[in-house]
Coordinates of C-alpha atoms in Angstrom, one line a residue:
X1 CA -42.0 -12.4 -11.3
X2 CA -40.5 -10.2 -14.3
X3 CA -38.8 -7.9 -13.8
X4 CA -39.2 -4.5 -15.9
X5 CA -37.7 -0.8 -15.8
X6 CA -37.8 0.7 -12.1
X7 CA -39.4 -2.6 -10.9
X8 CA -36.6 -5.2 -8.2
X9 CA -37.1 -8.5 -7.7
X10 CA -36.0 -9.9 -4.7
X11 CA -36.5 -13.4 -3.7
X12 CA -38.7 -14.7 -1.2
X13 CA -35.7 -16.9 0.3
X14 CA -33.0 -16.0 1.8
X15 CA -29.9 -17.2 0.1
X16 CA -27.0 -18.4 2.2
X17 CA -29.1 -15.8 4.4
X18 CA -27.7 -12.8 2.5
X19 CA -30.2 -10.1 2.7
X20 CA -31.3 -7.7 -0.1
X21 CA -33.5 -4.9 1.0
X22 CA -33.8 -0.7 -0.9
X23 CA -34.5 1.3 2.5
X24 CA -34.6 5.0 2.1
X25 CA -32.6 4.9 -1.5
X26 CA -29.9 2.8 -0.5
X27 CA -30.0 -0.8 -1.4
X28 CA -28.2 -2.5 1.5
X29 CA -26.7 -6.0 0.6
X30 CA -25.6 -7.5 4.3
X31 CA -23.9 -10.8 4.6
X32 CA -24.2 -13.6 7.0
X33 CA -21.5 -14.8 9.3
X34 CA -19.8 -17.6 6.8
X35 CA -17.8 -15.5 4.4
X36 CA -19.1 -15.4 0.6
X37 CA -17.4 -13.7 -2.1
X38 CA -20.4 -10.8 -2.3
X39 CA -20.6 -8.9 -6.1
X40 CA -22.6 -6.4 -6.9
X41 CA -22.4 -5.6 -11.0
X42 CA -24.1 -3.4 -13.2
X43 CA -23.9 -4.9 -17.0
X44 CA -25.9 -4.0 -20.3
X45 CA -28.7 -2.1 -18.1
X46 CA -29.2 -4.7 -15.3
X47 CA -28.0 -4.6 -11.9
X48 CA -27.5 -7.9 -10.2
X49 CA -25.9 -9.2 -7.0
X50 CA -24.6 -12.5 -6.4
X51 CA -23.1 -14.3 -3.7
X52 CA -20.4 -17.2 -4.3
X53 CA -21.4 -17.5 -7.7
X54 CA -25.5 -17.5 -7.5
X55 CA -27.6 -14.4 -8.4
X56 CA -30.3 -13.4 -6.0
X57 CA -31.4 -10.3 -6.8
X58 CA -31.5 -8.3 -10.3
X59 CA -32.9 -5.2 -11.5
X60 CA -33.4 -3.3 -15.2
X61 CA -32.5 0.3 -14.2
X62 CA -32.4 1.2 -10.0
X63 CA -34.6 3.7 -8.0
X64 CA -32.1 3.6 -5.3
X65 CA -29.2 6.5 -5.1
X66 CA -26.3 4.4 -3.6
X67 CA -25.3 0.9 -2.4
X68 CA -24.2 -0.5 1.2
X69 CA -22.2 -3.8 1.2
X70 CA -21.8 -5.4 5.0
X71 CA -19.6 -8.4 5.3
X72 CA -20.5 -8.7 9.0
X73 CA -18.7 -12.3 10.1
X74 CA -16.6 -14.4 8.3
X75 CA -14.0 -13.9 5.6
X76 CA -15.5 -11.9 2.9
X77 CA -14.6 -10.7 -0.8
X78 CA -16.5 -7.4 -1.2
X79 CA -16.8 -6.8 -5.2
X80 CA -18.1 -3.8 -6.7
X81 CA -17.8 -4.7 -10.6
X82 CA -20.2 -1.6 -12.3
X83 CA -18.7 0.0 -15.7
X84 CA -21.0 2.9 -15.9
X85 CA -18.8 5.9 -17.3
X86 CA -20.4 8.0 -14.5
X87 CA -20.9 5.3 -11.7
X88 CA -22.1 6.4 -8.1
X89 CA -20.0 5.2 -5.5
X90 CA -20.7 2.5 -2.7
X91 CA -19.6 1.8 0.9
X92 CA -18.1 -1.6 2.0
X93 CA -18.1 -3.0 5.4
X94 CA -15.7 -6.0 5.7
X95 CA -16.8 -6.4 9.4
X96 CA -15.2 -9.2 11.2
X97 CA -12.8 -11.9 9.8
X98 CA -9.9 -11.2 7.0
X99 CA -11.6 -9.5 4.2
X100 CA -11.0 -8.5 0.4
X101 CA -13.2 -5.1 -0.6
X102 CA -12.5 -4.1 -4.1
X103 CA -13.6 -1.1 -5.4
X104 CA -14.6 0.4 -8.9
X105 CA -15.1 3.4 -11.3
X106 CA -17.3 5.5 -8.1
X107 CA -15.7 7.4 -5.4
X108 CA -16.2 4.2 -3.1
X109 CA -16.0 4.1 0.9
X110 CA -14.3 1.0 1.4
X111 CA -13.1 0.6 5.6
X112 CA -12.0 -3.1 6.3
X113 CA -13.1 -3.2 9.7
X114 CA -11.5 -5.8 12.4
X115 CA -9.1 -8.5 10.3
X116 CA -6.4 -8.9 8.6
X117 CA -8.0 -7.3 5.3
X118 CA -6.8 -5.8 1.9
X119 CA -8.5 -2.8 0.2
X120 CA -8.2 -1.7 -3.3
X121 CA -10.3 1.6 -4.4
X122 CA -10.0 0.9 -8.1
X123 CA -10.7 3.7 -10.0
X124 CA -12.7 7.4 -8.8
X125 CA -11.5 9.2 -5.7
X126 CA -11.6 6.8 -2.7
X127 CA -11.6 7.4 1.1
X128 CA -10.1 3.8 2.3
X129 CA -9.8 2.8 6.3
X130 CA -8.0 -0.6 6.8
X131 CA -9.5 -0.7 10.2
X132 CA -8.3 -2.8 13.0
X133 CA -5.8 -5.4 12.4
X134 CA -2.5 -5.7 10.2
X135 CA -4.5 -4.3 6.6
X136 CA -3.1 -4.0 3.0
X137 CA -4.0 -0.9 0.9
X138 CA -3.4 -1.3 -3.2
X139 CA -2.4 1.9 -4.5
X140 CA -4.8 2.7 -7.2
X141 CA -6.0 5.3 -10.1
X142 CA -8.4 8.4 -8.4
X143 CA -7.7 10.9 -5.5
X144 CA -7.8 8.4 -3.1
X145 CA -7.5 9.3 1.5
X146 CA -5.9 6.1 2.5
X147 CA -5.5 5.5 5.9
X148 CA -3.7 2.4 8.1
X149 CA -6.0 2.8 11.1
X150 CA -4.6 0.4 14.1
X151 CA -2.1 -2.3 13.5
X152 CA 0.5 -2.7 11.0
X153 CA -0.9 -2.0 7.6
X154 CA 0.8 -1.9 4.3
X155 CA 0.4 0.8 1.5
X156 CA 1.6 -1.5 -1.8
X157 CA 2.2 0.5 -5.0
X158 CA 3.1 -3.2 -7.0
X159 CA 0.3 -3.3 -9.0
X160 CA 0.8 0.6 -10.5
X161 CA 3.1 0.6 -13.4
X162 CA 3.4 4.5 -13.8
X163 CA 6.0 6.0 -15.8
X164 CA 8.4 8.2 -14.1
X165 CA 7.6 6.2 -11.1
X166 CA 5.2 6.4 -7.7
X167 CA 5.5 9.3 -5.3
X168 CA 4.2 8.4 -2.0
X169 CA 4.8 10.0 1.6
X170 CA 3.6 8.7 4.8
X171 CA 3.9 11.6 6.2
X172 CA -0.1 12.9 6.4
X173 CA 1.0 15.3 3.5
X174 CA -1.5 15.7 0.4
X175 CA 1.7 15.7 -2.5
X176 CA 1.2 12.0 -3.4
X177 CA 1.5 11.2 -6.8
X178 CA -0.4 7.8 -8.3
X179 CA -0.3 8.0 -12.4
X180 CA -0.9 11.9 -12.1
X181 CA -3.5 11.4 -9.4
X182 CA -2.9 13.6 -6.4
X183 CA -3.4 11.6 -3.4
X184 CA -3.3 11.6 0.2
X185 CA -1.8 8.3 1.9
X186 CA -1.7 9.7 5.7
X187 CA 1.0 8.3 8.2
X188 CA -0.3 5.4 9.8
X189 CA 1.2 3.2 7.4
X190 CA 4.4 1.0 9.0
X191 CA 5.3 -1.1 4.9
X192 CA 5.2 0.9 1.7
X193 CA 5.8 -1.1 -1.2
X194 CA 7.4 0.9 -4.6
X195 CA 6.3 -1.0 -8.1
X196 CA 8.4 -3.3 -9.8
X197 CA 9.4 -1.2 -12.9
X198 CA 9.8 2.0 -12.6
X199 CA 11.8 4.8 -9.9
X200 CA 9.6 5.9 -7.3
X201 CA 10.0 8.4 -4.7
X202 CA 9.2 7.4 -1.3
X203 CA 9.4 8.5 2.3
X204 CA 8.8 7.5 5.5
X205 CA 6.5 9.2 8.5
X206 CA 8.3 11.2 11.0
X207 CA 5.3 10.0 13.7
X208 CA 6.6 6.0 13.8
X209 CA 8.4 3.2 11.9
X210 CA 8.1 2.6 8.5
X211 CA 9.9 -0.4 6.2
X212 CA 10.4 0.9 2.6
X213 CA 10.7 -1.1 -0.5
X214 CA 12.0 -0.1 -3.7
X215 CA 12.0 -3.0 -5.8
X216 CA 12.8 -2.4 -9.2
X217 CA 13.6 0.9 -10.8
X218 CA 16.3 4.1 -9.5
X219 CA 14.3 4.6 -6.5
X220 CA 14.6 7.3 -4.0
X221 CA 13.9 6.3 -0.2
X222 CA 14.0 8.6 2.4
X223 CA 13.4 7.9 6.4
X224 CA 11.5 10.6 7.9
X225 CA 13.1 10.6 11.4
X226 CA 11.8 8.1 13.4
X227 CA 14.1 5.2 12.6
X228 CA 13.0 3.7 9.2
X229 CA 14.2 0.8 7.5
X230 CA 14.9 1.2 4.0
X231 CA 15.5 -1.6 1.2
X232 CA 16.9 -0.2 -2.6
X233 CA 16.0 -3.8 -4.1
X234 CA 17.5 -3.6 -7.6
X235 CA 18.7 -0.9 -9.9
X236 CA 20.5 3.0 -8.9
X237 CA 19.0 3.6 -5.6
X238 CA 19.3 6.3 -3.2
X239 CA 18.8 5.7 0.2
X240 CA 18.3 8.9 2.7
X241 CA 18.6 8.3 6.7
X242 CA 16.9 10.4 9.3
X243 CA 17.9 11.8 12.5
X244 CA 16.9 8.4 14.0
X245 CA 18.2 5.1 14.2
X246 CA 17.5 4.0 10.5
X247 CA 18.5 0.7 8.7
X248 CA 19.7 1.6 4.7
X249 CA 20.4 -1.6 2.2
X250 CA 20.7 -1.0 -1.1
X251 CA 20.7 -4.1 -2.9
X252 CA 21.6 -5.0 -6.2
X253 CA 23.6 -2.2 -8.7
X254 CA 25.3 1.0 -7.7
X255 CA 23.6 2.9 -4.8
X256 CA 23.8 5.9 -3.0
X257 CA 23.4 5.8 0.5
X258 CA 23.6 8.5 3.3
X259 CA 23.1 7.7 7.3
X260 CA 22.1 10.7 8.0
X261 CA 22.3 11.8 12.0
X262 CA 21.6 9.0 14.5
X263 CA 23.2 5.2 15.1
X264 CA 22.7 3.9 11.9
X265 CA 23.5 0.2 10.1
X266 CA 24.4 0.9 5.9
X267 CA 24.8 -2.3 3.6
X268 CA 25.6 -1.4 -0.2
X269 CA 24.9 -4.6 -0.8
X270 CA 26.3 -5.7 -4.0
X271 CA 28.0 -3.2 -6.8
X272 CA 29.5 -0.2 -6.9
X273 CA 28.5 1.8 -3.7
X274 CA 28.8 4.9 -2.1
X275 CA 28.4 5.1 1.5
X276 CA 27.8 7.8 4.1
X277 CA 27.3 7.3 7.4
X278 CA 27.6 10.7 8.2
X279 CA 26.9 11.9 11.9
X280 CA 26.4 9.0 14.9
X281 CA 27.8 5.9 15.7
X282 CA 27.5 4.2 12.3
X283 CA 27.9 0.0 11.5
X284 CA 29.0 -0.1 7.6
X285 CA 28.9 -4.0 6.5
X286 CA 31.0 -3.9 2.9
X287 CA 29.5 -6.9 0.2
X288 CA 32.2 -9.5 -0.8
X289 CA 31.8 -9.0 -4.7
X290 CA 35.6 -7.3 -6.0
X291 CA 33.3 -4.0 -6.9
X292 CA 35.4 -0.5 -5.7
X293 CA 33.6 1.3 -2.9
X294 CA 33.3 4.8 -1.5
X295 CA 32.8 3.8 2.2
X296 CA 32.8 7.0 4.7
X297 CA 32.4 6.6 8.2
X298 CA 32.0 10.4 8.8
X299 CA 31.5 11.4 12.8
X300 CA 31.2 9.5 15.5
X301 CA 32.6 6.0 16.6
X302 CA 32.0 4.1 13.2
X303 CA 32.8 0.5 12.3
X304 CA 33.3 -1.2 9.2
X305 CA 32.9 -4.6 8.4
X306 CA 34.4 -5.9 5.6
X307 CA 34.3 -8.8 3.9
X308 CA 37.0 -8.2 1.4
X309 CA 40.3 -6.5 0.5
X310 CA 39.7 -3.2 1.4
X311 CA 42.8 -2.2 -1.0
X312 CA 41.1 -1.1 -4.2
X313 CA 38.3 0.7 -1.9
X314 CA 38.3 4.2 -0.9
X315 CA 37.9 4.1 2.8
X316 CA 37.7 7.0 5.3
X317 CA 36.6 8.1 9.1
X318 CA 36.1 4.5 10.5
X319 CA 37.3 3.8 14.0
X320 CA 36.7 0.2 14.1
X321 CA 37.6 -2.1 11.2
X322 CA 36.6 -5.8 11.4

């Protein structure tokens, strides 16, 4: 049958039983138990979905108001690929198995379900759930709510290249800062990722753990308290403990790095450091490259291991020095 304005098709069969069905304005797409890569496009006036490939339904114009995607069983990919300058947003289920849901240009409700999924909101403001199960969230363009949910999810700001950097808290505060986006990525989040480029800002959650990358760029990384692990990766870095027992390495260059209170472990890594362990029983481990090195145990019983000279160094307040 042809299909004209305001008029769906929607085949007789059952594709790889992947049902098609406009109840009540919604057109819900739901999957079978298998895992399919699912799309739903709009392109040059026609909406179509296909699964792994393979149209099975298409439309010139749409009477229905929004669009619900269920992956039920299975590992699913979960694409909404629409470039309408205004586009209406969807909802993605990823149900069970370890699912991909990518967004677009709508204000999209994307929530992973159980599995080990990844999210990304694309662009429009987003409200993203990983669900059950260890999830990835991709940082993205909008005013996106991100949220972990159970298990150990990662927030990953890798595939943002902003200029002056990524600002992102875990701390369930709405000052996050994705290219000039305001943003809110709340604290149950246990690995944030920085992008590769450029300095970010980012900070741990004082509720739990969290292990923070830099990666490229001057980056500032601060624990928030409840003993965070922070990594500078390469360039400047400064690296700000908590009142907890926090893990600081900066990496590559010359870095910054201050224990803060609590039993903390410091490695400069290679370069030209400066470290502070500052109140607690600190562990300093000092790199072997012939860089000098401001290395301050500050209160407490601290211990430095070296693995050097220590003559050209300026060294202070260490009890221990192995």
């Amino acid at each position: 049958m042809k299909g004209s304005i305001g008029i769906e098709r929607l085949e007789d069969r059952k594709l790889f039983s992947t049902n098609v069905a406009i109840v009540d304005g919604v057109l819900q797409i739901t999957d079978d138990d298998d895992g399919h890569h699912v799309r739903y496009r709009y392109n040059a006036g026609t909406y179509t979905v296909t699964v792994d490939g393979t149209q099975i339904f298409s439309s010139v114009g749409r009477t229905w108001n929004t669009v619900e995607i269920r992956g039920m069983g299975g590992n699913d990919k979960l694409e909404h690929m629409t470039n309408e300058t205004l586009s209406m947003g969807i909802t993605m289920l990823g149900g069970d198995g370890d699912d991909s849901l990518i967004g677009a240009k709508g204000s999209d409700v994307l929530n992973g379900e159980a599995g080990n999924d990844s999210l990304n909101g694309g662009a429009g403001s987003d409200t993203l759930h990983g669900g059950d199960d260890s999830d990835t969230i991709y940082a993205s363009t909008g005013n996106d709510q991100s949220y972990g949910d159970a298990g150990t999810d990662t927030m990953d700001g890798r595939g943002i290249n902003q200029y002056g950097g990524l600002l992102i808290s875990l701390d369930d505060v709405y000052n996050d800062q994705v290219l000039g986006s305001a943003q809110n990525v709340h604290d149950d989040f246990e690995v944030l990722y920085g992008n590769n480029d450029n300095g970010d800002t980012l900070i741990g959650s004082s509720t739990g753990f969290a292990a923070i990358y830099g990666l490229g760029g001057n980056d500032t990384l601060t624990a928030a308290g409840a003993g965070d692990a922070l990594y500078g990766g390469d360039n400047n870095d400064l690296l700000n403990g908590s009142a907890g027992d926090d893990y600081l390495d900066g990496g590559g260059y010359t870095d910054v790095l201050y224990g803060g209170d609590g039993n903390d472990t410091l490695v400069g890594g290679s370069g030209r450091d400066s470290v502070f362990g500052q109140a607690g029983d600190d562990t300093v481990y000092q790199d072997t490259d012939i860089s000098i090195d401001v290395l301050d145990g500050g209160t407490g019983t601290d211990t430095l291991y070296s693995a050097t000279n220590l003559v050209l160094d300026l060294v202070s307040n260490f009890e221990v020095i192995i």
